[in-house]
XYZ file of C-alpha atoms in Angstrom:
102
model
C 9.524 5.442 -5.292
C 8.823 2.196 -7.251
C 9.627 1.767 -10.991
C 7.902 -0.351 -13.691
C 9.517 -3.601 -12.600
C 8.155 -3.235 -8.972
C 11.685 -2.568 -7.587
C 11.930 0.219 -4.985
C 14.603 2.847 -5.140
C 16.778 3.347 -1.928
C 16.382 6.733 -0.583
C 18.741 7.724 2.239
C 19.143 3.905 2.879
C 15.538 3.333 4.107
C 14.154 1.189 1.365
C 17.460 -0.994 1.159
C 15.787 -4.038 2.343
C 12.881 -3.689 -0.134
C 15.016 -3.078 -2.926
C 16.967 -6.118 -2.517
C 13.768 -8.274 -2.147
C 11.770 -7.174 -5.060
C 13.357 -8.613 -8.178
C 10.592 -9.380 -10.551
C 6.572 -9.389 -10.535
C 4.317 -10.985 -12.975
C 0.520 -10.070 -12.473
C -1.985 -12.567 -14.004
C -5.621 -11.408 -14.093
C -8.021 -14.583 -14.315
C -11.643 -13.939 -13.869
C -12.466 -13.117 -10.446
C -8.840 -13.819 -9.132
C -5.527 -12.141 -9.533
C -2.271 -14.081 -9.360
C 0.986 -12.387 -8.434
C 4.312 -14.111 -9.077
C 7.020 -12.276 -7.264
C 10.569 -13.127 -7.394
C 12.490 -12.008 -4.441
C 15.776 -12.279 -2.730
C 17.067 -13.199 0.827
C 19.794 -11.173 2.430
C 22.300 -13.794 0.997
C 20.931 -13.052 -2.531
C 19.214 -16.388 -2.823
C 16.158 -15.959 -5.055
C 12.740 -17.518 -4.036
C 9.192 -17.280 -5.270
C 5.955 -16.046 -3.739
C 2.702 -16.836 -5.396
C -0.237 -15.126 -4.261
C -3.897 -15.353 -5.113
C -6.107 -12.276 -4.389
C -9.848 -12.328 -4.386
C -12.059 -9.302 -4.104
C -14.735 -9.994 -1.393
C -17.744 -8.190 0.115
C -17.440 -7.895 3.846
C -19.816 -6.765 6.552
C -21.748 -3.583 5.739
C -20.665 -3.875 2.110
C -17.103 -3.078 2.484
C -14.916 -4.440 -0.041
C -11.828 -6.275 1.043
C -9.261 -8.474 -0.504
C -8.704 -12.158 0.587
C -5.042 -13.412 -0.318
C -3.411 -16.721 -0.034
C 0.386 -16.871 -0.332
C 2.815 -19.690 -1.236
C 6.427 -19.355 -0.722
C 8.529 -21.479 -3.105
C 12.402 -21.890 -2.656
C 14.902 -22.459 -5.261
C 15.650 -26.089 -4.001
C 11.907 -26.978 -4.651
C 11.496 -25.204 -8.091
C 12.025 -28.155 -10.189
C 9.681 -30.661 -8.081
C 6.914 -28.011 -7.968
C 7.126 -27.338 -11.586
C 7.037 -31.200 -12.373
C 3.944 -31.411 -10.148
C 2.126 -28.565 -11.669
C 2.905 -29.804 -15.160
C 1.523 -33.315 -14.135
C -1.545 -32.011 -12.577
C -2.487 -29.570 -15.585
C -1.549 -32.513 -18.138
C -4.021 -34.815 -16.118
C -6.560 -32.058 -16.330
C -5.991 -31.347 -19.965
C -6.306 -35.135 -20.676
C -9.552 -35.620 -18.545
C -12.497 -35.788 -21.051
C -14.926 -35.069 -18.150
C -13.612 -31.601 -17.785
C -14.818 -28.804 -19.965
C -12.308 -26.271 -20.945
C -12.754 -22.521 -20.545
C -10.228 -20.081 -22.119
């Protein structure tokens, strides 16, 4: 069973690993894309982040499928990643050629 935080209950020990891995989930819907920010834990209780981009696509014969891209970000890289993201977003924000869409 899954509660609102995305954490699965352990039932008869079968979902123990899922319970330990699923710590926090944030879903961001942005136009045609959905982003999932999932905090998980290793067996040693070290946290890491997965960032997943999901896009709805139309496949052969009109069947819908979701194309997903995933990044794994480990604790030792959090600060450098955040710095790089801030710098890139600031650059775009300061670039007068880019139109801003909210």
